[in-house]
Amino acid sequence: MSWSPLHLPSFIAGEAVTSGRTLEVRYPWDDSLTGTAALIGPEHLEQAISKALAFPNESLTRRDRYEILRKAAALLAERRDEFAALITRETGLAIREAKYETTRSSDVLEFAAMESLRDDGRIFSCDITPNGRPRKVFTSRYPVRLVAAITPFNHPLNQVVHKLAPAIAAGAPVLLKPSDRTPLTALKFAEVLYEAGLPGPMLSLFVGGIDDIVTPMITDDRVEIVTFTGSVEIGKSIARTCGYKRICLELGGNSPLIILNDADLDLAVKLAAEGSFRNSGQRCTAVKRILVQEGILAEFTERFVKLVREEYPCGDPEDPATVVGTVIHAPAAAELQRRVDAATAMGAKVLHGGGRRGALLEPTIIADVPREAEMVALESFGPLAPIIPIRDLDDAIQYYNSGPFGLSGSVVTNDLSLALKACKELKAGTTNVNEVPGYRLELTPFGGTRDSGLGVKEGVIEAIKFFTHEKTWSLPW
């Protein structure tokens, strides 16, 4: 497929900005040029902040916000193929994954539009106590002054939309810095929002350096909120750096798929494959450890290898038949391969895959993985499926809870008591039964604890609340 490289500006308060310096973006599949993005300087950051603060965002009614979000959803739907092609060219993800991401992003816009019309006030009667008075307490919300958002490479559209759509619904202006690996999709989406009617000062979206742009952005006292999705290491660094601010950190995961003896094995192998290999395994909620009870270990493993061999081909991301494309770049694939080799040196066995060409790593199934192997002790962000035997559910829960992550997990069982036990006892933000760990709606609360986050939830409803302040007043009644 022919590709003409894109050369995009950054956007400061709705205005296209170039500085003479650019960031190159290359296609992980063949290292060809996908495009360039203009880097901004400190003077542009100051313009973005000052124009956002000067804009009377309270002039945007709920209906205005609704119409902007609905128009953006319509424009995205019209340009779905264009956005999917760009996502694939930036990330190396299979085109079918890129198309799916655009539909998820549409959901975010639709839900945010819907929520922008919902009244967020509450009323409390004050005569419910002997000390009460004939009054009522009323609450309302108003947007924060300014949001700084940083998004990762693995979902270059959906993660951006998850920051911007709830902020628009809340009426909060945003400074957004996308991943240096995938800025072009974000910049094209900024164009969609402006075309949909979003006032320029409500959004500045740009790329720039850590020292001259990102650190000043997150430490500026005029920024009230920092919201970040990405690695544990960077997230903790941001928390140490940004100072007295409201923070949302959506960090890594190391999600288990726990398969018990009574599981439907056809379902279990499908969930293991989907959870491990969709999006090239580059999801914070991807299955990173397949914990299989010993009674079904041999049969599960045989079926799993057969399914992946037949139904999960890897290769050219632009080929519609490809299910697993590349990871984000060749060094990431090489690191994953190193972790596989380290596990095999400890006694693990590669049952399928393991080969690598540049950024393409074959979907890889590894059996008999020691629990202390780096591959499973850390988050391995790619298409690896390590199988670990467990004695029972208690063993799986103890193993997961003893680690540092707390984002998501799932259990495959037909025993209701065991399913409820997993939901109650796994120290994770999400536990799903007979589904992959990452299943959710774009509307529902999502987030982790421990090294997976501070417990602050994303999802459209929670994010809108996060981007606002609540105030109360009372009146005689």
PDB file of C-alpha atoms in Angstrom, residues 110-224:
ATOM      1  CA  GLU A 110     -20.793   9.418  22.359  1.00  0.00           C
ATOM      2  CA  PHE A 111     -20.737   8.657  26.088  1.00  0.00           C
ATOM      3  CA  ALA A 112     -19.084  11.981  26.914  1.00  0.00           C
ATOM      4  CA  ALA A 113     -21.694  13.818  24.859  1.00  0.00           C
ATOM      5  CA  MET A 114     -24.447  11.993  26.716  1.00  0.00           C
ATOM      6  CA  GLU A 115     -22.921  12.755  30.118  1.00  0.00           C
ATOM      7  CA  SER A 116     -22.396  16.423  29.272  1.00  0.00           C
ATOM      8  CA  LEU A 117     -26.199  16.820  29.325  1.00  0.00           C
ATOM      9  CA  ARG A 118     -26.655  15.067  32.667  1.00  0.00           C
ATOM     10  CA  ASP A 119     -27.216  17.294  35.679  1.00  0.00           C
ATOM     11  CA  ASP A 120     -24.440  16.650  38.201  1.00  0.00           C
ATOM     12  CA  GLY A 121     -25.980  18.415  41.208  1.00  0.00           C
ATOM     13  CA  ARG A 122     -27.238  16.825  44.427  1.00  0.00           C
ATOM     14  CA  ILE A 123     -29.674  17.949  47.121  1.00  0.00           C
ATOM     15  CA  PHE A 124     -29.517  17.075  50.834  1.00  0.00           C
ATOM     16  CA  SER A 125     -32.349  17.778  53.262  1.00  0.00           C
ATOM     17  CA  CYS A 126     -31.091  19.106  56.604  1.00  0.00           C
ATOM     18  CA  ASP A 127     -33.997  18.036  58.821  1.00  0.00           C
ATOM     19  CA  ILE A 128     -32.920  14.394  59.043  1.00  0.00           C
ATOM     20  CA  THR A 129     -31.197  14.795  62.424  1.00  0.00           C
ATOM     21  CA  PRO A 130     -32.338  16.196  65.782  1.00  0.00           C
ATOM     22  CA  ASN A 131     -29.696  18.877  65.242  1.00  0.00           C
ATOM     23  CA  GLY A 132     -31.010  19.653  61.776  1.00  0.00           C
ATOM     24  CA  ARG A 133     -32.591  22.815  60.496  1.00  0.00           C
ATOM     25  CA  PRO A 134     -35.200  23.579  57.874  1.00  0.00           C
ATOM     26  CA  ARG A 135     -32.620  23.944  55.103  1.00  0.00           C
ATOM     27  CA  LYS A 136     -31.368  22.147  52.037  1.00  0.00           C
ATOM     28  CA  VAL A 137     -27.754  21.739  50.923  1.00  0.00           C
ATOM     29  CA  PHE A 138     -27.210  21.911  47.175  1.00  0.00           C
ATOM     30  CA  THR A 139     -24.134  20.842  45.202  1.00  0.00           C
ATOM     31  CA  SER A 140     -22.858  21.760  41.773  1.00  0.00           C
ATOM     32  CA  ARG A 141     -19.654  21.241  39.839  1.00  0.00           C
ATOM     33  CA  TYR A 142     -17.438  23.622  37.940  1.00  0.00           C
ATOM     34  CA  PRO A 143     -14.417  22.803  35.740  1.00  0.00           C
ATOM     35  CA  VAL A 144     -10.839  22.915  36.937  1.00  0.00           C
ATOM     36  CA  ARG A 145      -8.705  25.747  35.649  1.00  0.00           C
ATOM     37  CA  LEU A 146      -6.338  23.733  33.420  1.00  0.00           C
ATOM     38  CA  VAL A 147      -5.482  20.076  32.745  1.00  0.00           C
ATOM     39  CA  ALA A 148      -2.116  18.679  31.616  1.00  0.00           C
ATOM     40  CA  ALA A 149      -2.439  15.286  29.906  1.00  0.00           C
ATOM     41  CA  ILE A 150       0.223  12.837  28.683  1.00  0.00           C
ATOM     42  CA  THR A 151      -0.757   9.801  26.592  1.00  0.00           C
ATOM     43  CA  PRO A 152       1.056   6.585  25.549  1.00  0.00           C
ATOM     44  CA  PHE A 153       1.788   4.933  22.200  1.00  0.00           C
ATOM     45  CA  ASN A 154      -0.258   1.744  22.463  1.00  0.00           C
ATOM     46  CA  HIS A 155      -3.665   3.352  21.830  1.00  0.00           C
ATOM     47  CA  PRO A 156      -2.725   6.564  20.009  1.00  0.00           C
ATOM     48  CA  LEU A 157      -6.333   7.595  19.384  1.00  0.00           C
ATOM     49  CA  ASN A 158      -8.399   6.053  22.165  1.00  0.00           C
ATOM     50  CA  GLN A 159      -6.119   7.181  24.985  1.00  0.00           C
ATOM     51  CA  VAL A 160      -6.156  10.719  23.611  1.00  0.00           C
ATOM     52  CA  VAL A 161      -9.945  10.684  23.305  1.00  0.00           C
ATOM     53  CA  HIS A 162     -10.229   9.334  26.869  1.00  0.00           C
ATOM     54  CA  LYS A 163      -8.427  12.445  28.125  1.00  0.00           C
ATOM     55  CA  LEU A 164     -10.077  15.015  25.874  1.00  0.00           C
ATOM     56  CA  ALA A 165     -13.724  13.980  25.606  1.00  0.00           C
ATOM     57  CA  PRO A 166     -14.451  13.999  29.366  1.00  0.00           C
ATOM     58  CA  ALA A 167     -12.572  17.284  29.732  1.00  0.00           C
ATOM     59  CA  ILE A 168     -14.706  18.859  26.999  1.00  0.00           C
ATOM     60  CA  ALA A 169     -17.840  17.475  28.664  1.00  0.00           C
ATOM     61  CA  ALA A 170     -16.703  19.063  31.929  1.00  0.00           C
ATOM     62  CA  GLY A 171     -15.692  22.349  30.284  1.00  0.00           C
ATOM     63  CA  ALA A 172     -12.028  22.061  31.323  1.00  0.00           C
ATOM     64  CA  PRO A 173      -9.237  23.300  28.994  1.00  0.00           C
ATOM     65  CA  VAL A 174      -6.425  20.847  28.251  1.00  0.00           C
ATOM     66  CA  LEU A 175      -2.754  20.812  27.328  1.00  0.00           C
ATOM     67  CA  LEU A 176      -2.033  17.400  25.801  1.00  0.00           C
ATOM     68  CA  LYS A 177       1.329  15.915  24.942  1.00  0.00           C
ATOM     69  CA  PRO A 178       1.039  12.583  23.071  1.00  0.00           C
ATOM     70  CA  SER A 179       3.712   9.900  22.856  1.00  0.00           C
ATOM     71  CA  ASP A 180       6.698  10.799  20.700  1.00  0.00           C
ATOM     72  CA  ARG A 181       6.184   7.430  19.001  1.00  0.00           C
ATOM     73  CA  THR A 182       2.619   8.189  17.876  1.00  0.00           C
ATOM     74  CA  PRO A 183       1.901  11.951  17.791  1.00  0.00           C
ATOM     75  CA  LEU A 184       0.377  12.131  14.319  1.00  0.00           C
ATOM     76  CA  THR A 185      -2.909  10.420  15.181  1.00  0.00           C
ATOM     77  CA  ALA A 186      -3.376  12.794  18.122  1.00  0.00           C
ATOM     78  CA  LEU A 187      -2.646  15.855  15.991  1.00  0.00           C
ATOM     79  CA  LYS A 188      -5.128  14.738  13.352  1.00  0.00           C
ATOM     80  CA  PHE A 189      -7.738  14.253  16.043  1.00  0.00           C
ATOM     81  CA  ALA A 190      -7.122  17.785  17.322  1.00  0.00           C
ATOM     82  CA  GLU A 191      -8.074  18.982  13.838  1.00  0.00           C
ATOM     83  CA  VAL A 192     -11.336  17.036  14.156  1.00  0.00           C
ATOM     84  CA  LEU A 193     -12.180  18.706  17.462  1.00  0.00           C
ATOM     85  CA  TYR A 194     -11.494  22.192  16.155  1.00  0.00           C
ATOM     86  CA  GLU A 195     -13.595  21.442  13.080  1.00  0.00           C
ATOM     87  CA  ALA A 196     -16.367  20.232  15.384  1.00  0.00           C
ATOM     88  CA  GLY A 197     -16.463  23.653  17.009  1.00  0.00           C
ATOM     89  CA  LEU A 198     -14.157  23.337  20.007  1.00  0.00           C
ATOM     90  CA  PRO A 199     -12.806  26.826  20.775  1.00  0.00           C
ATOM     91  CA  GLY A 200      -9.047  26.908  20.184  1.00  0.00           C
ATOM     92  CA  PRO A 201      -8.042  27.952  23.734  1.00  0.00           C
ATOM     93  CA  MET A 202      -9.785  24.861  25.118  1.00  0.00           C
ATOM     94  CA  LEU A 203      -7.111  22.592  23.598  1.00  0.00           C
ATOM     95  CA  SER A 204      -3.417  22.806  22.883  1.00  0.00           C
ATOM     96  CA  LEU A 205      -1.910  19.576  21.548  1.00  0.00           C
ATOM     97  CA  PHE A 206       1.806  19.445  20.867  1.00  0.00           C
ATOM     98  CA  VAL A 207       5.095  17.577  21.008  1.00  0.00           C
ATOM     99  CA  GLY A 208       8.220  18.801  22.728  1.00  0.00           C
ATOM    100  CA  GLY A 209      11.149  17.814  24.911  1.00  0.00           C
ATOM    101  CA  ILE A 210      11.048  16.527  28.482  1.00  0.00           C
ATOM    102  CA  ASP A 211      13.155  19.298  29.992  1.00  0.00           C
ATOM    103  CA  ASP A 212      11.856  22.297  28.052  1.00  0.00           C
ATOM    104  CA  ILE A 213       8.172  21.359  27.650  1.00  0.00           C
ATOM    105  CA  VAL A 214       6.910  18.387  29.673  1.00  0.00           C
ATOM    106  CA  THR A 215       8.470  19.177  33.045  1.00  0.00           C
ATOM    107  CA  PRO A 216       7.504  22.873  32.922  1.00  0.00           C
ATOM    108  CA  MET A 217       3.984  21.874  31.888  1.00  0.00           C
ATOM    109  CA  ILE A 218       3.369  19.505  34.791  1.00  0.00           C
ATOM    110  CA  THR A 219       5.055  21.714  37.397  1.00  0.00           C
ATOM    111  CA  ASP A 220       3.377  24.987  36.401  1.00  0.00           C
ATOM    112  CA  ASP A 221       1.249  26.241  39.308  1.00  0.00           C
ATOM    113  CA  ARG A 222      -1.493  27.262  36.894  1.00  0.00           C
ATOM    114  CA  VAL A 223      -2.075  23.613  35.968  1.00  0.00           C
ATOM    115  CA  GLU A 224      -4.482  22.043  38.467  1.00  0.00           C
TER     116      GLU A 224
END
